[in-house]
PDB file of C-alpha atoms in Angstrom:
ATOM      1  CA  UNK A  27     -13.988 110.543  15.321  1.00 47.00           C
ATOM      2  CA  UNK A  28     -11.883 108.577  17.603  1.00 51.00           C
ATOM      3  CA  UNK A  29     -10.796 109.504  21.070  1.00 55.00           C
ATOM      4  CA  UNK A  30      -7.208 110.601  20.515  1.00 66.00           C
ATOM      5  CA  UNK A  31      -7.026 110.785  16.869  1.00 87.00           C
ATOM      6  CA  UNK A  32      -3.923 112.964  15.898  1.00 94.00           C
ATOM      7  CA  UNK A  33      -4.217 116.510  14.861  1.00 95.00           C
ATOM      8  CA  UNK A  34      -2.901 117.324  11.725  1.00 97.00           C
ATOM      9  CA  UNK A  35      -1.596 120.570   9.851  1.00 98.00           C
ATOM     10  CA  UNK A  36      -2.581 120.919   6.252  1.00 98.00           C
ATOM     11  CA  UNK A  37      -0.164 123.900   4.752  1.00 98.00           C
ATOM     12  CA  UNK A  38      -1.179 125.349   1.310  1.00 98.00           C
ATOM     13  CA  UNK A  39       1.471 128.024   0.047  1.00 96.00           C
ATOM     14  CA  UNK A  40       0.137 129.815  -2.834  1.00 96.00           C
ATOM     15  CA  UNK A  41       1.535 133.289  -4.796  1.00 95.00           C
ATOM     16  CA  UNK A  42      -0.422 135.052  -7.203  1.00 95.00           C
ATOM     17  CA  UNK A  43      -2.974 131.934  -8.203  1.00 95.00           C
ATOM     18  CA  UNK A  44      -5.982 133.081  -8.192  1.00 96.00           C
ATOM     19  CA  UNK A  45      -7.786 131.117 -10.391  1.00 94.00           C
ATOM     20  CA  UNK A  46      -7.084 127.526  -8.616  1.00 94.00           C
ATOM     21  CA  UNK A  47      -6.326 128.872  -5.016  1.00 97.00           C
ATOM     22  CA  UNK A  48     -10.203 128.366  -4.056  1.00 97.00           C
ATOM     23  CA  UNK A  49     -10.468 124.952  -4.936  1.00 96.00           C
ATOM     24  CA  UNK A  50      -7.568 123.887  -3.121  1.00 97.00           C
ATOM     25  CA  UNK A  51      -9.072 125.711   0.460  1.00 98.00           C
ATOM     26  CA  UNK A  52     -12.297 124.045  -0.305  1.00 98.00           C
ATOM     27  CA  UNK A  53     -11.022 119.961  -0.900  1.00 97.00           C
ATOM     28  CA  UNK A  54      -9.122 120.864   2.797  1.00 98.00           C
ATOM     29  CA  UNK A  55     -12.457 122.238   4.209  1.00 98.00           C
ATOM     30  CA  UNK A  56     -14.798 119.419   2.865  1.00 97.00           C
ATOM     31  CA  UNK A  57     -12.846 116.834   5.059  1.00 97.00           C
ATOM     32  CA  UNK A  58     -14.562 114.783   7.127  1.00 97.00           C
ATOM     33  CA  UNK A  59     -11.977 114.023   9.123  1.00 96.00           C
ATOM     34  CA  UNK A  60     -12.184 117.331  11.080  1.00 94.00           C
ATOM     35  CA  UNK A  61      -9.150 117.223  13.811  1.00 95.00           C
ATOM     36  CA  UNK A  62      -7.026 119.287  11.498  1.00 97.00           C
ATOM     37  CA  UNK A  63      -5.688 122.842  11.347  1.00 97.00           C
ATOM     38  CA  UNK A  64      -5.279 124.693   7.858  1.00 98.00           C
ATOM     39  CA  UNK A  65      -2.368 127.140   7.672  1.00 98.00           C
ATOM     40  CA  UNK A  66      -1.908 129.237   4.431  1.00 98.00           C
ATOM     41  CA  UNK A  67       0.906 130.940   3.074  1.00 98.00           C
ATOM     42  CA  UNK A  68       0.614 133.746   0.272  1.00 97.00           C
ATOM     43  CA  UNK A  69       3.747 134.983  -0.693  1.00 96.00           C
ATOM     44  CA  UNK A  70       2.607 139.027  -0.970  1.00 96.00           C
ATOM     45  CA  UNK A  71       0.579 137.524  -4.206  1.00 96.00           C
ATOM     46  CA  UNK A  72      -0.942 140.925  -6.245  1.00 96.00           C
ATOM     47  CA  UNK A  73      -3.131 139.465  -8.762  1.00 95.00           C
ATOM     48  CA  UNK A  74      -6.569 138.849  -6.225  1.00 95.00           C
ATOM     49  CA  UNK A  75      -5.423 135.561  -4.812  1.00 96.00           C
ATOM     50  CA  UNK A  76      -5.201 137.358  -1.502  1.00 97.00           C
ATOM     51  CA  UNK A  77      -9.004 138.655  -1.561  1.00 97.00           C
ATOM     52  CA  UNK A  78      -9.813 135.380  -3.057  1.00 97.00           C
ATOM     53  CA  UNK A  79      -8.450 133.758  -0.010  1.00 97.00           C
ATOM     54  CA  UNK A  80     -10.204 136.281   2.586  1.00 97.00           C
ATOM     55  CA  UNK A  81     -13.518 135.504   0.373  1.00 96.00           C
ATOM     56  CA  UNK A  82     -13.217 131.505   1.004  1.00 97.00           C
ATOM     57  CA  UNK A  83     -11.127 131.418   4.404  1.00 97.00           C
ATOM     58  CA  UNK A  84     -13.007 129.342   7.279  1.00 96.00           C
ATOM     59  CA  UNK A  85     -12.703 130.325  11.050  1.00 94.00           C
ATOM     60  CA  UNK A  86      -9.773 128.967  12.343  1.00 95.00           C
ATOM     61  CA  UNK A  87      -7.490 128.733   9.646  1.00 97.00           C
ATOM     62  CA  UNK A  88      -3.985 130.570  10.525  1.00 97.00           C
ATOM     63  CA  UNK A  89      -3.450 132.763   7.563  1.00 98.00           C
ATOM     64  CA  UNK A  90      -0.281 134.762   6.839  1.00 97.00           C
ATOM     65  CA  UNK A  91       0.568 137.113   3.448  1.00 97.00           C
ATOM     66  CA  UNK A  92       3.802 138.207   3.495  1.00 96.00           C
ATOM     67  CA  UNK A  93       7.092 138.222   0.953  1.00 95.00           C
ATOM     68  CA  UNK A  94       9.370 135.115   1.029  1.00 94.00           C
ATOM     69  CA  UNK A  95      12.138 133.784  -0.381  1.00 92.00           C
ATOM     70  CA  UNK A  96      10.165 130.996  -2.590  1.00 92.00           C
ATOM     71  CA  UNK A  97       8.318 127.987  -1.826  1.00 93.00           C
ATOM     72  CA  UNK A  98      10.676 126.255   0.793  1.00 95.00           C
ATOM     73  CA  UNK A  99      10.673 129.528   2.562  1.00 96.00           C
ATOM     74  CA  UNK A 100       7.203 129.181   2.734  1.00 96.00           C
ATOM     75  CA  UNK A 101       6.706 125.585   3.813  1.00 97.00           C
ATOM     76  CA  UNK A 102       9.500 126.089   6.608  1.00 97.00           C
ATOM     77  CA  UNK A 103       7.107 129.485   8.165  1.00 97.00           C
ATOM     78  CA  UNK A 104       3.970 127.002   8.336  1.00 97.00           C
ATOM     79  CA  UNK A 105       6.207 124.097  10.105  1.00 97.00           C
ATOM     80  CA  UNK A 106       7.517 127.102  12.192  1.00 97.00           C
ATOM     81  CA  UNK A 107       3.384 127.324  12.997  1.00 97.00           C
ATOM     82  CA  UNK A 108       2.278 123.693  12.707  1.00 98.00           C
ATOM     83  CA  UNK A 109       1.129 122.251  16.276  1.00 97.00           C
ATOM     84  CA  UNK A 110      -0.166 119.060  14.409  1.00 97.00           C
ATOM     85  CA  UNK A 111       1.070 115.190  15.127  1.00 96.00           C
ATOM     86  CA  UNK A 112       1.196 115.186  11.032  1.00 97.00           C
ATOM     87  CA  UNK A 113       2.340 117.606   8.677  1.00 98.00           C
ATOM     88  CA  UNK A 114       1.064 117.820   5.127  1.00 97.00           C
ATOM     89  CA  UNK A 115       1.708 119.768   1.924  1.00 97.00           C
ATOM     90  CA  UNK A 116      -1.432 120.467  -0.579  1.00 96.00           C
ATOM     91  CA  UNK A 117       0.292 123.485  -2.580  1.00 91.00           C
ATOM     92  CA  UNK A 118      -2.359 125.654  -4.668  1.00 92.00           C
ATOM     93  CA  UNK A 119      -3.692 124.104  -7.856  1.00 90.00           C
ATOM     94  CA  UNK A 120      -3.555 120.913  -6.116  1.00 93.00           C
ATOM     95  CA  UNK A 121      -6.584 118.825  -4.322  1.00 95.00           C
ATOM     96  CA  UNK A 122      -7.378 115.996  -1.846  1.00 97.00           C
ATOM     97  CA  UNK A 123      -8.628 113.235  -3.859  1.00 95.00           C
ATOM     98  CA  UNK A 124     -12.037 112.845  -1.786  1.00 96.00           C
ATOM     99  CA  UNK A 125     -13.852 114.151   1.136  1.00 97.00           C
ATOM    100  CA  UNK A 126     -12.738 110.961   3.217  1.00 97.00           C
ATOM    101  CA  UNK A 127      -9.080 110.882   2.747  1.00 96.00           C
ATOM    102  CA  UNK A 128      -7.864 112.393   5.861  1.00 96.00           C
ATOM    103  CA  UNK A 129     -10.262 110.094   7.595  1.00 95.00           C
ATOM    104  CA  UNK A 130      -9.354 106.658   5.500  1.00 93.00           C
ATOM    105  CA  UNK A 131      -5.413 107.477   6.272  1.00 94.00           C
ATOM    106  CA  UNK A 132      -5.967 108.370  10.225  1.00 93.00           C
ATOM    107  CA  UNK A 133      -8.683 105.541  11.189  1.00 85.00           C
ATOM    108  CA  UNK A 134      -5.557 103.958  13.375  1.00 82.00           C
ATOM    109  CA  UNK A 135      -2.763 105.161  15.051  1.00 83.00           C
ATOM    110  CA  UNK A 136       0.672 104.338  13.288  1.00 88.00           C
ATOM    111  CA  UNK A 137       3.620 102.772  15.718  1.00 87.00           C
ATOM    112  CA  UNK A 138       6.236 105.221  16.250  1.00 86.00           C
ATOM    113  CA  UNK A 139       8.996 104.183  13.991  1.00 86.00           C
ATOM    114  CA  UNK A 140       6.987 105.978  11.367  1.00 90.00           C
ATOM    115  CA  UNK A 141       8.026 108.794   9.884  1.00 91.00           C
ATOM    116  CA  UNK A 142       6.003 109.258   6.955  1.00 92.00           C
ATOM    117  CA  UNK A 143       2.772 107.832   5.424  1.00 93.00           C
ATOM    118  CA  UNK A 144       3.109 107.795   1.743  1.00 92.00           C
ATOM    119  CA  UNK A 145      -0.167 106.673  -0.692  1.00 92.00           C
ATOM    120  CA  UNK A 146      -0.544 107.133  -4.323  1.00 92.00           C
ATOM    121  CA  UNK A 147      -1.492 110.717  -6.531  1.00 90.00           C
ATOM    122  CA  UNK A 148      -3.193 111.216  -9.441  1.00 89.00           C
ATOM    123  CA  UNK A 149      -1.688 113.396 -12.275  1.00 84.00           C
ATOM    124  CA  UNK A 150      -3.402 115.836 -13.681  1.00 81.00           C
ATOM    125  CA  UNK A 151      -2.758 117.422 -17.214  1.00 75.00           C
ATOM    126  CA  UNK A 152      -5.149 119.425 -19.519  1.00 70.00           C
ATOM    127  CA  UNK A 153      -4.402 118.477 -23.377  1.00 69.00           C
ATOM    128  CA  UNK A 154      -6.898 120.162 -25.441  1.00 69.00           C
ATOM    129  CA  UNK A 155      -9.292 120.825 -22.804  1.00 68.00           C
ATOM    130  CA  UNK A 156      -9.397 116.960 -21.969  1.00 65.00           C
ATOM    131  CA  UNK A 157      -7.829 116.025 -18.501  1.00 70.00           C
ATOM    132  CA  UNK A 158      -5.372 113.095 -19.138  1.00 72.00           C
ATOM    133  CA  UNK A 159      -5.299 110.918 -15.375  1.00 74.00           C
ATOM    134  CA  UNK A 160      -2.449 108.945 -14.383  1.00 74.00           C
ATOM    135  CA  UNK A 161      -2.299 107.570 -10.783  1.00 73.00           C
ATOM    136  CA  UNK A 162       0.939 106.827  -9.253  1.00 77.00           C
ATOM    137  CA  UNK A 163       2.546 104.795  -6.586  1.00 74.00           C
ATOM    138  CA  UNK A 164       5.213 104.805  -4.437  1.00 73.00           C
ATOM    139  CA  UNK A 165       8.227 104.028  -6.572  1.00 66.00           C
ATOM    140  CA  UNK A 166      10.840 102.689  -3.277  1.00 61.00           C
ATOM    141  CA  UNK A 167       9.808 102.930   0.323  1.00 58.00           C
ATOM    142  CA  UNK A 168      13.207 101.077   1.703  1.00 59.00           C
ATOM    143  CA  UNK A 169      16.486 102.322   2.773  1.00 55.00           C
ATOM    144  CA  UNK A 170      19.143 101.885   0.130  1.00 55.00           C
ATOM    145  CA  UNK A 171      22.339 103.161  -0.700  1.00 50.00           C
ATOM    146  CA  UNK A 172      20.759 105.432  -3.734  1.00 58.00           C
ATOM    147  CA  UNK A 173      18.124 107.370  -1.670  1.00 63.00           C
ATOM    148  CA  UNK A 174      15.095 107.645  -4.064  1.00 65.00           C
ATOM    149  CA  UNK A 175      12.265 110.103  -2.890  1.00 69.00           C
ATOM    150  CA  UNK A 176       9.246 107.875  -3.148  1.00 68.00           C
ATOM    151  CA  UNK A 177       6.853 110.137  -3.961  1.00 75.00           C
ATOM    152  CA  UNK A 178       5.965 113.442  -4.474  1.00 81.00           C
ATOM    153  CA  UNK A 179       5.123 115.585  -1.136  1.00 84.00           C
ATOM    154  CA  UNK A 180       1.458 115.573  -2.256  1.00 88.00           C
ATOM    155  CA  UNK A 181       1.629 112.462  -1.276  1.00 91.00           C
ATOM    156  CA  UNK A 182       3.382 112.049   1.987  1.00 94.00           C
ATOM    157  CA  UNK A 183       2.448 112.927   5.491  1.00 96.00           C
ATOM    158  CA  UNK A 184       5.314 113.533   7.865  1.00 96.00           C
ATOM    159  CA  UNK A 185       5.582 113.529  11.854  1.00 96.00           C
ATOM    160  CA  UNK A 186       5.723 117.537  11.961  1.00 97.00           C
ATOM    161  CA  UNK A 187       8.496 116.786  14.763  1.00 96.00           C
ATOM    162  CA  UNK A 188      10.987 115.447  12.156  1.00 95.00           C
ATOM    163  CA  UNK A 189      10.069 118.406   9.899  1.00 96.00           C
ATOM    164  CA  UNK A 190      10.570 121.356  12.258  1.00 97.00           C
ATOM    165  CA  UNK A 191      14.081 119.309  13.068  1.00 96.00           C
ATOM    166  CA  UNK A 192      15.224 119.229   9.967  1.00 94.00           C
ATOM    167  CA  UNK A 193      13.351 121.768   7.487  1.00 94.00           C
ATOM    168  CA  UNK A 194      13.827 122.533   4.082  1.00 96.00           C
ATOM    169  CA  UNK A 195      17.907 123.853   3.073  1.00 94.00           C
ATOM    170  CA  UNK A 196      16.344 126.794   0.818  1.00 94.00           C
ATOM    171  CA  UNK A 197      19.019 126.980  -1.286  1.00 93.00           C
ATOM    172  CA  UNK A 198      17.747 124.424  -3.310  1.00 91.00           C
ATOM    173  CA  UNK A 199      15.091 125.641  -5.275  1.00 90.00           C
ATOM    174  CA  UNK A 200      13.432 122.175  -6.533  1.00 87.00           C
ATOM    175  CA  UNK A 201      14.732 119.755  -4.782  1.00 88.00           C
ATOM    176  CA  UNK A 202      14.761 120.875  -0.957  1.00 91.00           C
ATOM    177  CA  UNK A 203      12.040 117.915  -0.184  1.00 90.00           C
ATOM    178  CA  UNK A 204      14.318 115.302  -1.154  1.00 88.00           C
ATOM    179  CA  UNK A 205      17.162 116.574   0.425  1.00 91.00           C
ATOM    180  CA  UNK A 206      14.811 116.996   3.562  1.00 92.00           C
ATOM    181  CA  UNK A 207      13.812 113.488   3.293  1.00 89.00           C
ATOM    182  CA  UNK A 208      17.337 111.705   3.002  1.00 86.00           C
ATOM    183  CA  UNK A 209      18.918 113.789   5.301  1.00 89.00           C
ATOM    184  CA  UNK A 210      15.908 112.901   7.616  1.00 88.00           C
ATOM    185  CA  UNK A 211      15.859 109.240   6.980  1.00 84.00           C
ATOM    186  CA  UNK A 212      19.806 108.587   7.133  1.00 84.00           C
ATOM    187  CA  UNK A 213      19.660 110.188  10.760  1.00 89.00           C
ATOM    188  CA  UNK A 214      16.404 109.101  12.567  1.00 88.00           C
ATOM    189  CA  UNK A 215      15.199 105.594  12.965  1.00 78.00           C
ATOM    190  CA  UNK A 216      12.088 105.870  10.933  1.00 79.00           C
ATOM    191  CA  UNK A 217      10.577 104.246   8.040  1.00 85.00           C
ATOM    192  CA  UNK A 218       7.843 104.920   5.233  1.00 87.00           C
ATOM    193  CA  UNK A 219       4.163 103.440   5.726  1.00 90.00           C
ATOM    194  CA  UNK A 220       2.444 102.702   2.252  1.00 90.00           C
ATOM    195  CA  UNK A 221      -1.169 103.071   2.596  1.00 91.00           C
ATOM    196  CA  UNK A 222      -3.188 102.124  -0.683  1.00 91.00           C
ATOM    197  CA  UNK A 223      -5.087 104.882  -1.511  1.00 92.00           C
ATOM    198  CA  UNK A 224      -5.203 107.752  -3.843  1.00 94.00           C
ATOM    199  CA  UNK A 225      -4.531 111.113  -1.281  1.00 95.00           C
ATOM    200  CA  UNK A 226      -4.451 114.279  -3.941  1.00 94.00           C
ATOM    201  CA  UNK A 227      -4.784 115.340  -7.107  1.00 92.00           C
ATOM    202  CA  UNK A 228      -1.105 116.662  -8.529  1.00 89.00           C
ATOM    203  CA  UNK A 229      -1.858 119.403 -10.883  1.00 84.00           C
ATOM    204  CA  UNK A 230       1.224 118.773 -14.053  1.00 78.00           C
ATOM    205  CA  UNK A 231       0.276 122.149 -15.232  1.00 69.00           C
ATOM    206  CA  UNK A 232       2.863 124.273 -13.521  1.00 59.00           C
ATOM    207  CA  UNK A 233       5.797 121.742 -14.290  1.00 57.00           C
ATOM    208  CA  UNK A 234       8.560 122.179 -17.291  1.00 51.00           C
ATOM    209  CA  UNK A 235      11.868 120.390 -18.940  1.00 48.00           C
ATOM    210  CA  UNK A 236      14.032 122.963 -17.350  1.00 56.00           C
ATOM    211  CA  UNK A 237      12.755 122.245 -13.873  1.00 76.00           C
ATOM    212  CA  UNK A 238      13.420 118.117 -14.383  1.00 72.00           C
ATOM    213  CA  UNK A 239      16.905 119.424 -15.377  1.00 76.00           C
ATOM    214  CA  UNK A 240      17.619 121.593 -12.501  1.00 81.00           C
ATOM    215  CA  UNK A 241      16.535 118.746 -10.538  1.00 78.00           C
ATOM    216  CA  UNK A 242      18.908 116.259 -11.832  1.00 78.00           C
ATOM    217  CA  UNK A 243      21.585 118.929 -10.953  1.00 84.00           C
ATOM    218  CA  UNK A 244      20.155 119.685  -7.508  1.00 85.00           C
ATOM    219  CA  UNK A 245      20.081 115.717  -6.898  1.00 81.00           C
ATOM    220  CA  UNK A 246      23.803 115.109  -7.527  1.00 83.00           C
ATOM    221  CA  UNK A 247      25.186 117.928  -5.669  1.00 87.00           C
ATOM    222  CA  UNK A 248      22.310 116.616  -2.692  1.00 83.00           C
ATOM    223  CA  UNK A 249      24.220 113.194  -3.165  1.00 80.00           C
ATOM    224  CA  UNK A 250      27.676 114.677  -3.369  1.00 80.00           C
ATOM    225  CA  UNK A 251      28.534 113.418  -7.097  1.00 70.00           C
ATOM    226  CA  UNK A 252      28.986 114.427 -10.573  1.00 64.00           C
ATOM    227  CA  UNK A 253      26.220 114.394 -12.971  1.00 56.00           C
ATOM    228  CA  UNK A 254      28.287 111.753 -14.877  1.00 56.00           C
ATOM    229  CA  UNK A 255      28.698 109.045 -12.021  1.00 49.00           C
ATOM    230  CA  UNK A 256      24.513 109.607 -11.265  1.00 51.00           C
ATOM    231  CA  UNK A 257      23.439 105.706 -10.931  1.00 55.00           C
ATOM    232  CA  UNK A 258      21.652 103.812 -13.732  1.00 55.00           C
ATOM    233  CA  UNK A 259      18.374 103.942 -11.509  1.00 54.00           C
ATOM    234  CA  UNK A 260      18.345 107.686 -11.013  1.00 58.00           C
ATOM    235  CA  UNK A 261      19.046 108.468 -14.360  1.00 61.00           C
ATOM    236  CA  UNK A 262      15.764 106.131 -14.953  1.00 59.00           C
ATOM    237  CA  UNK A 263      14.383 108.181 -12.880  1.00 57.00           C
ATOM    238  CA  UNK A 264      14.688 111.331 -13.890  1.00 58.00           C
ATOM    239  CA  UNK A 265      13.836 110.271 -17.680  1.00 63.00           C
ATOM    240  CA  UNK A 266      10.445 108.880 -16.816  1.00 62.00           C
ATOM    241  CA  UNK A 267       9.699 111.827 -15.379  1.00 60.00           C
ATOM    242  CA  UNK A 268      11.002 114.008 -18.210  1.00 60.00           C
ATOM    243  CA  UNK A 269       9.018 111.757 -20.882  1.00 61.00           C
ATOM    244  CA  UNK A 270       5.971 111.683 -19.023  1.00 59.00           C
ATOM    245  CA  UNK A 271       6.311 115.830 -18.767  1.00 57.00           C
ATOM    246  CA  UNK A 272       7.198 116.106 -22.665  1.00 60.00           C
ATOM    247  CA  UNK A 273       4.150 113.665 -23.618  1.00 57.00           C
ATOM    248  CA  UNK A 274       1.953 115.421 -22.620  1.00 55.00           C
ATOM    249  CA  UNK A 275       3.474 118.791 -24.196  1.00 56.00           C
ATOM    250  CA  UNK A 276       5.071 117.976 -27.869  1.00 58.00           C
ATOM    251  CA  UNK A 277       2.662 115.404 -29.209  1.00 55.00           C
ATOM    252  CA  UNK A 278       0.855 116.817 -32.512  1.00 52.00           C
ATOM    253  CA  UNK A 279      -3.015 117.822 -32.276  1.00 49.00           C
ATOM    254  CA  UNK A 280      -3.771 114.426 -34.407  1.00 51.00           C
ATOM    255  CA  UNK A 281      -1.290 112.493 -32.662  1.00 53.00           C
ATOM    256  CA  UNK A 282      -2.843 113.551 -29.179  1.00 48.00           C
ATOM    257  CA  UNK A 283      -6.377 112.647 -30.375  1.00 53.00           C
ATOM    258  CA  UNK A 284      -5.320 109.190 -31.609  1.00 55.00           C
ATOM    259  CA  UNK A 285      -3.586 108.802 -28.178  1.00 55.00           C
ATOM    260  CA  UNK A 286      -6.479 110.102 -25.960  1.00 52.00           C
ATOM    261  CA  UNK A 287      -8.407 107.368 -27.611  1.00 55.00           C
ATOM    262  CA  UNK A 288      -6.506 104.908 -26.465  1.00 58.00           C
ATOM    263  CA  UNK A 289      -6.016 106.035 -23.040  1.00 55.00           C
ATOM    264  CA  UNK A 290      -9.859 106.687 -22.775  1.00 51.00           C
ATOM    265  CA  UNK A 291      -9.952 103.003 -24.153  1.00 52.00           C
ATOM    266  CA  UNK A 292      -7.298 101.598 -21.518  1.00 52.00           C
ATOM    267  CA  UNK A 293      -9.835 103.711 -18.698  1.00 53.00           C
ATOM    268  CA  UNK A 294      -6.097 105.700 -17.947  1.00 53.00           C
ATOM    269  CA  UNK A 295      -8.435 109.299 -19.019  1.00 47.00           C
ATOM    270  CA  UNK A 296     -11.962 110.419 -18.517  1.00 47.00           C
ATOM    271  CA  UNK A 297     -13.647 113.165 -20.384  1.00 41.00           C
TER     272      UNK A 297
END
């Protein structure tokens, strides 16, 4: 490593996952990009996640289980912690995509108008006991009058400065990232820096309609409009994202299998 590569804090926050709560703590621990501290977060879980968690945890790693108020809570007691250059996200069920992506994304030192490196995810969803793939890029990484959050926080690191300044508003139970985000990037200097490279797998499982809906609300009161004046491009938005959810969900057993074939076909799925 480097002389004077940056630290950074990776924060998992977990509650009650035991079966996938392992396999996160072990893509963080593989690393080889070792100038990194691991904080995790267990919300009080009571289904073994918290033994699970003693049974895997490394030396080191700043470990708290506690009740919370929900996931923003969460994330805002590990910033609290964080003594890291960078602060990261990589929530339970979710994975770095390799060993070497901490290392790939901190080779060289980023000037500091950067506020956030942003890369590409792969989606994961299980249909049938086949894993469908779909990687993802950044979709806008520009100021603009209609603030779009480029990605999802899988796949952003942030200067753990301009999180503890302006943390997550926790009475927004989806969408407290992007509200972090714009209100961060419409009062600091700063700018996005894409890096091409896949950082984590983003587990789909957990995700449903009514969460893309509540979003959509939480979005327009973030932006301070009705639902009905929301702009052509985050209505897009929000209906990719819906569609993409409900594919993978409502399609027919025969109609997935025809579908599966062409996406194993088009190299989009592997078996």
């Amino acid at each position: 490593m480097k002389k004077g590569s940056p630290t950074v804090s990776i924060v998992t926050v977990v509650y009650n996952d035991v079966e996938h709560i392992a396999k996160t703590m072990l893509s963080v621990y593989k690393q080889t990009y070792t100038n990194y501290e691991y904080i995790i977060i267990d919300g009080a879980s009571s289904d073994g996640t918290q033994q699970e968690i003693q049974k895997n945890i490394k030396r080191g790693t700043i470990y708290i289980s506690e009740p919370d108020k929900g996931v923003y809570d969460a994330m805002n007691k590990a910033t609290h912690l964080a003594t890291g250059h960078w602060i990261y996200f990589l929530n339970s069920r979710d994975t770095f995509f390799s060993i070497y992506t901490l290392e790939k994304l901190f080779s060289s030192a980023y000037e500091s108008n950067i506020g956030c490196i942003v890369g590409n995810i792969r989606n994961i969803k299980t249909v049938n006991n086949v894993k469908l793939f779909l990687d993802e890029s950044p979709q806008c990484l520009k100021h603009s009058p209609t603030f779009v959050l480029p990605a999802c926080h899988q796949a952003i690191f942030t200067r753990t400065w301009l999180q503890k300044k302006y943390s997550f508003d926790t009475k927004y139970k989806i969408c407290a990232d992007f509200n972090f985000f714009k209100t961060a990037f419409e009062k600091e200097n700063i700018s996005f820096q894409y890096i091409n490279c896949i950082i984590a797998h983003y587990d789909l499982s957990g995700l449903s309609t009514k969460n893309f809906i509540l979003a959509s609300k939480e979005t327009a009161i973030i932006r301070g409009i009705k639902l009905p004046s929301l702009s052509i491009k985050l209505v897009k938005y929000y209906v990719s994202n819906i569609l993409k959810c409900l594919f993978l969900r409502i399609f027919p057993k025969t109609a997935q299998h025809i579908i599966v074939n062409r996406l194993i076909k088009h190299g989009w799925i592997q078996l």
